[in-house]
PDB file of C-alpha atoms in Angstrom:
ATOM      1  CA  MET A 807      -6.188 -16.072   0.180  1.00 90.00           C
ATOM      2  CA  LYS A 808      -6.946 -13.018  -1.958  1.00 94.00           C
ATOM      3  CA  ILE A 809      -6.696  -9.806   0.042  1.00 96.00           C
ATOM      4  CA  ILE A 810      -6.898  -6.070  -0.548  1.00 96.00           C
ATOM      5  CA  LEU A 811      -5.198  -3.831   2.002  1.00 95.00           C
ATOM      6  CA  LEU A 812      -6.667  -0.375   2.548  1.00 95.00           C
ATOM      7  CA  ALA A 813      -5.054   2.313   4.706  1.00 94.00           C
ATOM      8  CA  ALA A 814      -4.015   5.928   4.525  1.00 92.00           C
ATOM      9  CA  PRO A 815      -0.462   6.511   3.212  1.00 86.00           C
ATOM     10  CA  GLY A 816       2.012   5.893   6.024  1.00 84.00           C
ATOM     11  CA  ALA A 817      -0.326   3.699   8.095  1.00 90.00           C
ATOM     12  CA  GLY A 818       2.017   0.717   7.801  1.00 88.00           C
ATOM     13  CA  LYS A 819       0.222  -1.013   4.962  1.00 89.00           C
ATOM     14  CA  GLY A 820       3.392  -2.029   3.122  1.00 85.00           C
ATOM     15  CA  THR A 821       4.969  -3.523   6.242  1.00 89.00           C
ATOM     16  CA  GLN A 822       1.865  -5.541   7.090  1.00 94.00           C
ATOM     17  CA  ALA A 823       1.629  -6.701   3.485  1.00 92.00           C
ATOM     18  CA  GLU A 824       5.094  -8.238   3.874  1.00 92.00           C
ATOM     19  CA  LYS A 825       4.038  -9.987   7.081  1.00 94.00           C
ATOM     20  CA  LEU A 826       0.902 -11.389   5.445  1.00 94.00           C
ATOM     21  CA  SER A 827       2.879 -12.492   2.396  1.00 95.00           C
ATOM     22  CA  GLU A 828       5.136 -14.582   4.638  1.00 94.00           C
ATOM     23  CA  HIS A 829       2.238 -15.906   6.711  1.00 93.00           C
ATOM     24  CA  PHE A 830       0.085 -17.046   3.766  1.00 93.00           C
ATOM     25  CA  SER A 831       2.938 -17.691   1.260  1.00 93.00           C
ATOM     26  CA  ILE A 832       1.386 -15.456  -1.396  1.00 95.00           C
ATOM     27  CA  PRO A 833       2.897 -12.467  -3.262  1.00 95.00           C
ATOM     28  CA  THR A 834       2.347  -8.846  -2.358  1.00 94.00           C
ATOM     29  CA  ILE A 835       1.408  -6.703  -5.332  1.00 91.00           C
ATOM     30  CA  SER A 836       2.444  -3.133  -4.510  1.00 86.00           C
ATOM     31  CA  THR A 837       1.253  -0.774  -7.215  1.00 83.00           C
ATOM     32  CA  GLY A 838       3.380   1.932  -5.624  1.00 78.00           C
ATOM     33  CA  ALA A 839       6.542  -0.148  -6.029  1.00 82.00           C
ATOM     34  CA  ILE A 840       5.633  -0.984  -9.632  1.00 83.00           C
ATOM     35  CA  LEU A 841       5.111   2.681 -10.428  1.00 83.00           C
ATOM     36  CA  ARG A 842       8.320   3.814  -8.698  1.00 82.00           C
ATOM     37  CA  LYS A 843      10.337   1.238 -10.655  1.00 83.00           C
ATOM     38  CA  ASN A 844       8.878   2.609 -13.876  1.00 84.00           C
ATOM     39  CA  ILE A 845       9.727   6.142 -12.765  1.00 87.00           C
ATOM     40  CA  LYS A 846      13.293   5.095 -11.981  1.00 88.00           C
ATOM     41  CA  ASP A 847      13.606   3.322 -15.357  1.00 89.00           C
ATOM     42  CA  GLY A 848      12.185   6.329 -17.199  1.00 90.00           C
ATOM     43  CA  THR A 849       9.401   4.403 -18.934  1.00 87.00           C
ATOM     44  CA  GLU A 850       6.382   6.102 -20.485  1.00 85.00           C
ATOM     45  CA  LEU A 851       4.254   4.910 -17.539  1.00 83.00           C
ATOM     46  CA  GLY A 852       6.925   6.282 -15.195  1.00 86.00           C
ATOM     47  CA  LYS A 853       6.787   9.729 -16.761  1.00 88.00           C
ATOM     48  CA  ILE A 854       3.006   9.873 -16.415  1.00 87.00           C
ATOM     49  CA  ALA A 855       3.104   8.581 -12.834  1.00 85.00           C
ATOM     50  CA  ALA A 856       5.855  10.983 -11.739  1.00 87.00           C
ATOM     51  CA  GLU A 857       3.781  14.004 -12.659  1.00 87.00           C
ATOM     52  CA  TYR A 858       0.826  12.860 -10.559  1.00 86.00           C
ATOM     53  CA  ILE A 859       2.831  11.558  -7.582  1.00 79.00           C
ATOM     54  CA  HIS A 860       4.822  14.788  -7.370  1.00 82.00           C
ATOM     55  CA  ASP A 861       1.553  16.690  -6.814  1.00 83.00           C
ATOM     56  CA  GLY A 862       0.112  14.107  -4.411  1.00 81.00           C
ATOM     57  CA  ARG A 863      -2.673  13.174  -6.846  1.00 81.00           C
ATOM     58  CA  LEU A 864      -3.971   9.736  -7.813  1.00 73.00           C
ATOM     59  CA  ILE A 865      -2.828   8.075 -11.034  1.00 80.00           C
ATOM     60  CA  PRO A 866      -5.686   7.904 -13.631  1.00 81.00           C
ATOM     61  CA  ASP A 867      -7.855   4.793 -13.291  1.00 81.00           C
ATOM     62  CA  ASP A 868      -7.267   3.473 -16.794  1.00 79.00           C
ATOM     63  CA  VAL A 869      -3.496   3.496 -16.229  1.00 79.00           C
ATOM     64  CA  MET A 870      -3.700   1.721 -12.861  1.00 81.00           C
ATOM     65  CA  ILE A 871      -6.195  -0.904 -14.005  1.00 81.00           C
ATOM     66  CA  GLY A 872      -3.886  -1.897 -16.844  1.00 79.00           C
ATOM     67  CA  VAL A 873      -0.925  -2.210 -14.469  1.00 80.00           C
ATOM     68  CA  VAL A 874      -2.838  -4.384 -11.981  1.00 83.00           C
ATOM     69  CA  LYS A 875      -4.486  -6.700 -14.511  1.00 81.00           C
ATOM     70  CA  ASP A 876      -1.112  -7.360 -16.134  1.00 78.00           C
ATOM     71  CA  ARG A 877       0.503  -8.212 -12.782  1.00 84.00           C
ATOM     72  CA  LEU A 878      -2.319 -10.472 -11.545  1.00 86.00           C
ATOM     73  CA  SER A 879      -2.160 -12.476 -14.775  1.00 84.00           C
ATOM     74  CA  GLN A 880       1.303 -13.762 -13.835  1.00 85.00           C
ATOM     75  CA  SER A 881       1.703 -17.326 -12.553  1.00 92.00           C
ATOM     76  CA  ASP A 882       2.756 -16.473  -8.973  1.00 93.00           C
ATOM     77  CA  CYS A 883      -0.722 -15.043  -8.292  1.00 92.00           C
ATOM     78  CA  GLU A 884      -2.559 -18.267  -9.087  1.00 89.00           C
ATOM     79  CA  ASN A 885      -2.888 -19.292  -5.413  1.00 89.00           C
ATOM     80  CA  GLY A 886      -3.672 -15.850  -4.038  1.00 93.00           C
ATOM     81  CA  PHE A 887      -2.281 -12.360  -3.660  1.00 96.00           C
ATOM     82  CA  ILE A 888      -2.218  -9.248  -1.509  1.00 96.00           C
ATOM     83  CA  LEU A 889      -3.085  -6.014  -3.289  1.00 94.00           C
ATOM     84  CA  ASP A 890      -1.335  -3.059  -1.659  1.00 89.00           C
ATOM     85  CA  GLY A 891      -2.314   0.310  -3.127  1.00 80.00           C
ATOM     86  CA  PHE A 892      -5.184  -0.773  -5.369  1.00 88.00           C
ATOM     87  CA  PRO A 893      -8.051  -0.117  -5.685  1.00 91.00           C
ATOM     88  CA  ARG A 894      -8.062   3.488  -4.519  1.00 84.00           C
ATOM     89  CA  THR A 895     -11.393   4.578  -5.967  1.00 87.00           C
ATOM     90  CA  ILE A 896     -14.889   3.145  -6.411  1.00 92.00           C
ATOM     91  CA  ALA A 897     -14.289   3.092 -10.176  1.00 89.00           C
ATOM     92  CA  GLN A 898     -11.182   0.951  -9.694  1.00 90.00           C
ATOM     93  CA  ALA A 899     -13.073  -1.415  -7.362  1.00 94.00           C
ATOM     94  CA  ASP A 900     -15.811  -1.760  -9.974  1.00 93.00           C
ATOM     95  CA  ALA A 901     -13.160  -2.480 -12.613  1.00 89.00           C
ATOM     96  CA  LEU A 902     -11.707  -5.305 -10.481  1.00 89.00           C
ATOM     97  CA  GLU A 903     -15.139  -6.860 -10.176  1.00 90.00           C
ATOM     98  CA  THR A 904     -15.822  -6.445 -13.903  1.00 88.00           C
ATOM     99  CA  ALA A 905     -12.504  -8.160 -14.632  1.00 83.00           C
ATOM    100  CA  GLY A 906     -13.719 -11.166 -12.637  1.00 84.00           C
ATOM    101  CA  ILE A 907     -11.084 -10.838  -9.915  1.00 86.00           C
ATOM    102  CA  GLU A 908     -12.473 -12.516  -6.785  1.00 87.00           C
ATOM    103  CA  LEU A 909     -11.564 -11.401  -3.265  1.00 93.00           C
ATOM    104  CA  ASP A 910     -11.724 -13.077   0.140  1.00 94.00           C
ATOM    105  CA  HIS A 911     -11.214 -10.071   2.400  1.00 96.00           C
ATOM    106  CA  VAL A 912     -10.643  -6.328   2.262  1.00 97.00           C
ATOM    107  CA  LEU A 913      -8.620  -5.248   5.285  1.00 97.00           C
ATOM    108  CA  SER A 914      -8.536  -1.656   6.515  1.00 96.00           C
ATOM    109  CA  ILE A 915      -5.680  -0.644   8.840  1.00 96.00           C
ATOM    110  CA  GLU A 916      -6.779   2.450  10.726  1.00 96.00           C
ATOM    111  CA  VAL A 917      -4.311   5.037  12.077  1.00 95.00           C
ATOM    112  CA  PRO A 918      -4.961   8.753  12.966  1.00 95.00           C
ATOM    113  CA  ASP A 919      -3.651  11.371  10.516  1.00 93.00           C
ATOM    114  CA  GLU A 920      -1.482  13.018  13.177  1.00 89.00           C
ATOM    115  CA  THR A 921       0.318   9.743  13.864  1.00 90.00           C
ATOM    116  CA  ILE A 922       0.890   9.187  10.150  1.00 90.00           C
ATOM    117  CA  ILE A 923       2.497  12.596   9.627  1.00 86.00           C
ATOM    118  CA  THR A 924       4.918  11.885  12.488  1.00 81.00           C
ATOM    119  CA  ARG A 925       5.725   8.418  11.179  1.00 81.00           C
ATOM    120  CA  LEU A 926       6.494   9.505   7.643  1.00 81.00           C
ATOM    121  CA  SER A 927       9.090  12.044   8.706  1.00 78.00           C
ATOM    122  CA  GLY A 928      11.327   9.096   9.654  1.00 84.00           C
ATOM    123  CA  ARG A 929      10.480   6.702   6.833  1.00 84.00           C
ATOM    124  CA  LEU A 930      13.233   5.439   4.527  1.00 91.00           C
ATOM    125  CA  GLU A 931      13.115   3.393   1.333  1.00 91.00           C
ATOM    126  CA  CYS A 932      15.695   1.218  -0.379  1.00 94.00           C
ATOM    127  CA  SER A 933      16.850   2.727  -3.665  1.00 93.00           C
ATOM    128  CA  GLY A 934      17.372  -0.792  -4.999  1.00 94.00           C
ATOM    129  CA  CYS A 935      14.506  -3.111  -3.990  1.00 93.00           C
ATOM    130  CA  SER A 936      12.026  -0.560  -2.519  1.00 89.00           C
ATOM    131  CA  THR A 937      11.902  -2.231   0.934  1.00 93.00           C
ATOM    132  CA  THR A 938      10.715   0.298   3.523  1.00 88.00           C
ATOM    133  CA  TYR A 939      12.321   1.097   6.891  1.00 91.00           C
ATOM    134  CA  HIS A 940      11.862   3.667   9.641  1.00 86.00           C
ATOM    135  CA  LYS A 941      14.539   5.442  11.631  1.00 86.00           C
ATOM    136  CA  GLU A 942      12.745   4.652  14.901  1.00 83.00           C
ATOM    137  CA  TYR A 943      10.170   1.892  14.336  1.00 81.00           C
ATOM    138  CA  ARG A 944      11.979  -0.307  11.829  1.00 89.00           C
ATOM    139  CA  PRO A 945      15.660   0.661  11.523  1.00 94.00           C
ATOM    140  CA  PRO A 946      18.010  -1.235   9.203  1.00 96.00           C
ATOM    141  CA  LYS A 947      20.796  -3.303  10.791  1.00 96.00           C
ATOM    142  CA  THR A 948      23.340  -0.906   9.294  1.00 96.00           C
ATOM    143  CA  GLU A 949      22.417   2.783   9.165  1.00 94.00           C
ATOM    144  CA  GLY A 950      21.569   3.948   5.658  1.00 94.00           C
ATOM    145  CA  VAL A 951      21.901   0.479   4.094  1.00 97.00           C
ATOM    146  CA  CYS A 952      19.185  -2.012   3.058  1.00 97.00           C
ATOM    147  CA  ASP A 953      19.254  -5.328   4.937  1.00 97.00           C
ATOM    148  CA  LYS A 954      18.055  -7.249   1.877  1.00 95.00           C
ATOM    149  CA  CYS A 955      20.150  -5.961  -1.034  1.00 97.00           C
ATOM    150  CA  GLY A 956      22.738  -3.570   0.436  1.00 96.00           C
ATOM    151  CA  ALA A 957      21.611  -0.535  -1.567  1.00 96.00           C
ATOM    152  CA  ALA A 958      21.403   2.960  -0.073  1.00 97.00           C
ATOM    153  CA  LEU A 959      18.298   4.095   1.827  1.00 96.00           C
ATOM    154  CA  THR A 960      16.654   7.393   0.913  1.00 93.00           C
ATOM    155  CA  GLN A 961      13.624   9.464   1.900  1.00 86.00           C
ATOM    156  CA  ARG A 962      10.907   9.631  -0.731  1.00 80.00           C
ATOM    157  CA  LYS A 963       9.926  13.074  -1.978  1.00 79.00           C
ATOM    158  CA  ASP A 964       6.271  12.268  -1.350  1.00 78.00           C
ATOM    159  CA  ASP A 965       7.025  11.814   2.387  1.00 81.00           C
ATOM    160  CA  LYS A 966       7.594  15.552   2.884  1.00 78.00           C
ATOM    161  CA  PRO A 967       4.995  17.053   5.290  1.00 78.00           C
ATOM    162  CA  GLU A 968       3.211  19.255   2.747  1.00 81.00           C
ATOM    163  CA  THR A 969       2.877  16.358   0.301  1.00 84.00           C
ATOM    164  CA  VAL A 970       1.781  13.964   3.057  1.00 86.00           C
ATOM    165  CA  LYS A 971      -1.093  16.296   4.018  1.00 87.00           C
ATOM    166  CA  SER A 972      -2.177  16.463   0.379  1.00 89.00           C
ATOM    167  CA  ARG A 973      -2.025  12.673   0.078  1.00 88.00           C
ATOM    168  CA  LEU A 974      -4.117  12.253   3.244  1.00 92.00           C
ATOM    169  CA  GLU A 975      -6.752  14.654   1.911  1.00 93.00           C
ATOM    170  CA  THR A 976      -6.839  12.678  -1.337  1.00 89.00           C
ATOM    171  CA  TYR A 977      -7.161   9.386   0.585  1.00 90.00           C
ATOM    172  CA  HIS A 978     -10.098  10.604   2.665  1.00 93.00           C
ATOM    173  CA  ALA A 979     -11.888  11.996  -0.387  1.00 92.00           C
ATOM    174  CA  GLU A 980     -11.191   9.259  -2.941  1.00 88.00           C
ATOM    175  CA  THR A 981     -10.315   6.012  -1.132  1.00 90.00           C
ATOM    176  CA  GLU A 982     -12.151   6.079   2.201  1.00 93.00           C
ATOM    177  CA  PRO A 983     -15.533   5.544   0.460  1.00 95.00           C
ATOM    178  CA  LEU A 984     -14.288   2.023  -0.338  1.00 96.00           C
ATOM    179  CA  LEU A 985     -14.822   1.066   3.307  1.00 96.00           C
ATOM    180  CA  ASP A 986     -18.570   1.419   2.898  1.00 96.00           C
ATOM    181  CA  TYR A 987     -18.415  -0.129  -0.588  1.00 97.00           C
ATOM    182  CA  TYR A 988     -16.796  -3.355   0.648  1.00 97.00           C
ATOM    183  CA  SER A 989     -18.678  -3.378   3.946  1.00 97.00           C
ATOM    184  CA  LYS A 990     -21.943  -3.687   2.000  1.00 96.00           C
ATOM    185  CA  LYS A 991     -20.439  -6.673   0.152  1.00 95.00           C
ATOM    186  CA  GLY A 992     -19.521  -8.355   3.448  1.00 95.00           C
ATOM    187  CA  LYS A 993     -15.796  -8.276   2.624  1.00 96.00           C
ATOM    188  CA  LEU A 994     -14.525  -5.585   5.036  1.00 97.00           C
ATOM    189  CA  ARG A 995     -12.299  -6.377   8.019  1.00 97.00           C
ATOM    190  CA  ILE A 996     -10.827  -3.679  10.290  1.00 96.00           C
ATOM    191  CA  ALA A 997      -7.580  -3.663  12.287  1.00 96.00           C
ATOM    192  CA  VAL A 998      -6.500  -0.714  14.435  1.00 96.00           C
ATOM    193  CA  GLY A 999      -2.820   0.126  13.902  1.00 94.00           C
ATOM    194  CA  GLN A1000      -0.662  -0.183  17.030  1.00 93.00           C
ATOM    195  CA  GLU A1001       2.599   1.467  18.096  1.00 86.00           C
ATOM    196  CA  GLU A1002       4.574  -1.752  17.611  1.00 88.00           C
ATOM    197  CA  ILE A1003       4.622  -3.489  14.231  1.00 90.00           C
ATOM    198  CA  SER A1004       4.250  -6.940  15.804  1.00 93.00           C
ATOM    199  CA  ASP A1005       1.147  -5.825  17.713  1.00 95.00           C
ATOM    200  CA  THR A1006      -0.405  -4.486  14.517  1.00 96.00           C
ATOM    201  CA  THR A1007       0.327  -7.812  12.805  1.00 96.00           C
ATOM    202  CA  LYS A1008      -1.545  -9.642  15.572  1.00 96.00           C
ATOM    203  CA  MET A1009      -4.540  -7.336  15.090  1.00 96.00           C
ATOM    204  CA  VAL A1010      -4.400  -7.864  11.313  1.00 96.00           C
ATOM    205  CA  LEU A1011      -4.338 -11.671  11.552  1.00 95.00           C
ATOM    206  CA  LYS A1012      -7.119 -11.626  14.139  1.00 95.00           C
ATOM    207  CA  ALA A1013      -9.267  -9.471  11.839  1.00 95.00           C
ATOM    208  CA  LEU A1014      -8.739 -11.825   8.893  1.00 93.00           C
ATOM    209  CA  GLU A1015      -9.640 -14.862  10.985  1.00 87.00           C
ATOM    210  CA  ALA A1016     -12.886 -13.284  12.191  1.00 60.00           C
TER     211      ALA A1016
END
């Protein structure tokens, strides 16, 4: 199963990617996590990415395409993968096709902007393994501590309200056109995000089985 997940930032895409990874036994490729690790490690890619992420802008296509192609060439992607955070533009989608990367489904998780802004104010991320939590919807077992690796949980700078609004504007302008792009190719599946994570997962699996 080769899947692309599309959704506005904060729509629960990362959480559902984890659920699908477990369900289909395939890896989740989060370009956001890859970039944040590079930022934390101070690599050249990290320095470039930090400048764009700080302003709520998209990373240049040539940079992202290189990151994705390198990751998908690894052995754990041979039986399928879930792309979370890529492609984000028509140019990136074209580049995937040019690279010969085949897809089964492109899933869009749809959540209103107002709901997203509220959600992100309570989102937390592990400083060690980048697992995401939420103070209300997905709290860790121990406050402020990651269930998986025990590292401290923090709020990402790009979850601040003013940055979230900028990211949503960028999503609607740059990424939303992909819905029509993949719909014309017969690849698009749509799931409406629910209040409960488990309910959203049911909608996601139902959409992929359609």
